[in-house]
Coordinates of C-alpha atoms in Angstrom, one line a residue:
Chain A
X1 CA -5.8 8.8 -35.9
X2 CA -8.3 8.7 -33.0
X3 CA -6.5 8.7 -29.9
X4 CA -5.7 10.1 -26.1
X5 CA -1.7 11.0 -25.4
X6 CA -1.0 12.0 -22.0
X7 CA 2.1 13.7 -21.1
X8 CA 4.6 13.5 -19.9
X9 CA 5.0 9.9 -20.0
X10 CA 7.8 9.6 -17.0
X11 CA 8.3 11.7 -14.0
X12 CA 9.9 11.8 -11.3
X13 CA 9.5 14.7 -8.8
X14 CA 10.1 15.4 -4.9
X15 CA 7.6 16.1 -2.5
X16 CA 5.9 19.7 -2.5
X17 CA 6.3 20.7 -6.2
X18 CA 3.3 21.1 -8.0
X19 CA 3.2 19.5 -11.7
X20 CA 0.3 19.2 -13.7
X21 CA -0.3 16.2 -16.8
X22 CA -1.7 16.9 -19.5
X23 CA -4.4 14.8 -20.7
X24 CA -5.7 15.3 -25.1
X25 CA -8.5 13.8 -27.2
X26 CA -8.7 14.7 -31.2
X27 CA -12.3 12.8 -31.0
X28 CA -14.6 15.4 -29.9
X29 CA -15.8 13.2 -26.9
X30 CA -17.7 14.6 -24.1
X31 CA -16.8 12.3 -21.5
X32 CA -13.3 12.2 -20.0
X33 CA -11.6 11.0 -16.6
X34 CA -8.6 10.3 -15.0
X35 CA -8.0 7.3 -13.1
X36 CA -4.9 5.7 -10.9
X37 CA -3.9 1.8 -11.0
X38 CA -1.7 0.5 -8.1
X39 CA -0.7 -3.1 -7.5
X40 CA -3.8 -5.0 -5.9
X41 CA -6.0 -2.2 -6.0
X42 CA -6.8 -1.8 -9.9
X43 CA -8.6 1.4 -12.1
X44 CA -9.8 4.2 -9.5
X45 CA -11.4 6.7 -10.6
X46 CA -9.4 10.2 -9.4
X47 CA -11.9 12.7 -11.1
X48 CA -14.2 12.7 -14.3
X49 CA -16.0 15.1 -16.4
X50 CA -18.8 14.8 -18.6
X51 CA -18.3 18.1 -20.0
X52 CA -17.2 21.5 -20.3
X53 CA -17.1 23.3 -17.3
X54 CA -18.8 20.3 -15.6
X55 CA -16.2 17.6 -13.3
X56 CA -16.8 15.6 -10.4
X57 CA -14.9 13.6 -8.3
X58 CA -14.5 10.2 -8.4
X59 CA -13.5 7.2 -5.9
X60 CA -10.2 9.2 -5.1
X61 CA -10.0 12.9 -5.6
X62 CA -7.6 14.1 -2.3
X63 CA -4.6 15.6 -3.6
X64 CA -5.9 15.9 -6.7
X65 CA -7.1 18.9 -9.0
X66 CA -8.4 19.0 -12.8
X67 CA -10.2 21.7 -14.9
X68 CA -12.2 21.2 -18.2
X69 CA -11.9 24.3 -19.9
X70 CA -12.0 22.8 -23.9
X71 CA -13.7 19.7 -25.1
X72 CA -10.0 17.9 -25.8
X73 CA -8.3 18.9 -22.5
X74 CA -8.9 17.3 -19.0
X75 CA -5.1 18.2 -17.5
X76 CA -4.1 16.8 -14.1
X77 CA -3.3 18.3 -11.0
X78 CA -1.0 17.3 -8.5
X79 CA -0.8 20.8 -5.9
X80 CA 1.7 19.1 -3.7
X81 CA 2.6 15.9 -4.2
X82 CA 3.0 13.4 -1.8
X83 CA 4.6 10.2 -2.2
X84 CA 1.4 8.0 -1.5
X85 CA 0.8 9.8 -5.4
X86 CA 3.4 7.5 -6.3
X87 CA 1.1 5.7 -9.3
X88 CA 0.3 4.4 -12.5
X89 CA -2.0 6.9 -14.0
X90 CA -4.4 6.7 -16.9
X91 CA -7.3 9.4 -18.9
X92 CA -9.9 8.3 -20.7
X93 CA -12.2 9.8 -23.0
X94 CA -15.8 8.6 -24.5
X95 CA -18.5 9.9 -26.3
X96 CA -20.8 9.7 -24.2
X97 CA -21.7 8.0 -21.1
X98 CA -23.5 5.1 -20.4
X99 CA -22.8 2.2 -22.7
X100 CA -19.3 4.3 -23.9
X101 CA -16.6 2.2 -24.9
X102 CA -13.8 4.2 -22.9
X103 CA -10.7 5.2 -25.2
X104 CA -7.3 4.7 -22.7
X105 CA -4.1 7.0 -23.4
X106 CA -1.0 4.9 -22.9
X107 CA -0.4 6.4 -19.1
X108 CA 2.0 8.2 -17.1
X109 CA 4.2 6.7 -14.4
X110 CA 4.7 9.1 -11.7
X111 CA 7.2 9.1 -9.0
X112 CA 7.5 11.6 -6.0
X113 CA 10.4 11.1 -3.5
Chain B
X1 CA -13.9 -2.5 -2.3
X2 CA -14.6 -2.6 -6.3
X3 CA -18.1 -3.1 -7.9
X4 CA -16.2 -5.6 -10.3
X5 CA -14.2 -8.1 -8.6
X6 CA -12.7 -10.4 -10.9
X7 CA -12.0 -14.2 -10.3
X8 CA -9.3 -16.3 -11.0
X9 CA -6.7 -13.3 -9.9
X10 CA -4.1 -14.6 -12.0
X11 CA -4.7 -17.9 -14.0
X12 CA -1.6 -19.4 -16.6
X13 CA -2.6 -22.2 -19.3
X14 CA -1.1 -23.4 -22.5
X15 CA -1.6 -22.0 -25.8
X16 CA -4.8 -23.5 -27.6
X17 CA -6.3 -23.8 -25.0
X18 CA -9.2 -21.8 -23.5
X19 CA -9.0 -19.6 -20.5
X20 CA -12.0 -18.1 -18.5
X21 CA -12.2 -15.1 -16.4
X22 CA -15.0 -14.6 -13.8
X23 CA -16.4 -10.8 -12.8
X24 CA -18.8 -10.4 -9.6
X25 CA -20.5 -7.2 -8.9
X26 CA -22.7 -5.8 -6.0
X27 CA -25.8 -3.6 -7.6
X28 CA -27.5 -3.0 -9.8
X29 CA -25.7 -2.6 -13.9
X30 CA -26.7 -1.0 -17.1
X31 CA -23.8 -2.5 -19.3
X32 CA -20.7 -4.3 -18.1
X33 CA -17.5 -4.0 -20.0
X34 CA -14.1 -6.0 -20.7
X35 CA -10.9 -4.4 -21.2
X36 CA -7.2 -6.1 -21.4
X37 CA -4.1 -5.0 -20.7
X38 CA -0.7 -5.1 -21.6
X39 CA 1.8 -4.7 -19.0
X40 CA 2.4 -0.8 -18.2
X41 CA -0.1 0.1 -21.2
X42 CA -3.4 1.6 -21.3
X43 CA -6.7 -0.1 -21.2
X44 CA -8.4 -1.3 -24.4
X45 CA -11.9 -2.2 -24.9
X46 CA -13.1 -5.5 -25.6
X47 CA -16.4 -5.9 -25.4
X48 CA -19.6 -4.6 -24.3
X49 CA -22.8 -6.5 -23.0
X50 CA -25.7 -5.0 -21.5
X51 CA -28.3 -6.0 -19.2
X52 CA -30.6 -7.2 -21.5
X53 CA -28.5 -9.2 -22.6
X54 CA -27.2 -12.6 -21.7
X55 CA -24.9 -13.7 -24.0
X56 CA -22.1 -11.6 -26.6
X57 CA -19.5 -13.1 -28.8
X58 CA -16.4 -11.3 -30.5
X59 CA -14.0 -13.3 -32.7
X60 CA -12.8 -15.7 -30.5
X61 CA -14.2 -14.0 -27.1
X62 CA -17.3 -15.0 -25.7
X63 CA -18.9 -13.0 -22.4
X64 CA -22.0 -13.7 -20.4
X65 CA -24.0 -12.3 -18.0
X66 CA -26.4 -13.5 -15.2
X67 CA -27.9 -10.5 -13.6
X68 CA -29.8 -12.8 -11.2
X69 CA -26.1 -13.5 -9.6
X70 CA -23.9 -10.2 -10.8
X71 CA -21.6 -12.0 -12.7
X72 CA -20.4 -12.5 -16.2
X73 CA -17.7 -14.3 -17.5
X74 CA -15.4 -13.8 -20.5
X75 CA -14.0 -16.6 -22.0
X76 CA -11.4 -16.8 -24.7
X77 CA -11.6 -19.8 -27.1
X78 CA -8.0 -20.9 -28.8
X79 CA -5.6 -18.8 -26.5
X80 CA -2.5 -17.8 -28.3
X81 CA 1.1 -15.9 -26.6
X82 CA -0.6 -12.5 -27.9
X83 CA -3.7 -13.3 -25.1
X84 CA -0.7 -12.7 -22.2
X85 CA -2.5 -9.5 -20.7
X86 CA -3.7 -8.5 -17.5
X87 CA -8.5 -8.8 -18.0
X88 CA -10.3 -5.6 -16.1
X89 CA -14.6 -6.0 -16.0
X90 CA -16.3 -2.5 -15.5
X91 CA -19.2 -2.1 -14.4
X92 CA -21.4 1.4 -14.5
X93 CA -22.6 3.0 -11.8
X94 CA -24.4 5.9 -11.7
X95 CA -22.3 8.3 -13.7
X96 CA -19.4 6.8 -13.3
X97 CA -17.6 2.9 -14.5
X98 CA -15.9 1.1 -11.8
X99 CA -12.8 -1.4 -12.6
X100 CA -12.8 -4.9 -10.5
X101 CA -8.1 -5.7 -9.9
X102 CA -8.1 -7.7 -13.0
X103 CA -6.7 -11.3 -14.1
X104 CA -3.8 -11.4 -14.8
X105 CA -3.6 -14.2 -18.1
X106 CA -0.6 -16.1 -18.9
X107 CA -0.5 -18.1 -21.8
X108 CA 2.6 -20.3 -22.6
X109 CA 3.5 -21.0 -26.1

């Protein structure tokens, strides 16, 4: 089944404890991105990647890192999480960029205490 | 602010009625997409309309695009309780897709 998977789905952590949220897609998509969703703010893009080893900042990249060593994986790294990073995170992928349907993962609900 | 902004923020209707949601944006676009999100879940693509198209249909969905007014509308006809969800428009801006804040649609049985 074609899908985007994220792990973990739920995570409660404490300030400063490094964490990684994994994202994997099995559709051979070139484009992948991370979004965060907050009430009243909609979805905001954190980082995106147009292909392996190519990543770029989105609208809200501060406090996050990403890597794209393989086409299928695009992990999101929080080196030192803070409470303002408490949010619902989505990974998405698409075959290309322009005019491409985005396939979203199920989301990761992160709470930073 | 977001490139795409939906209106209204919330809409409540009865089953069988039509639901119309609007999206306005600021800069020129290549295409506009509509997505649906059930509570707390990932977004699901509904329909894409290109900048040279004015109207598009998919099942009970009808999307219009007016590039001169920089606006789009999503019409859901004969709504069902299962249509209850948040609906987002998304526009491409450079190499990024920008989402609006969404319209929360509630369809009452």
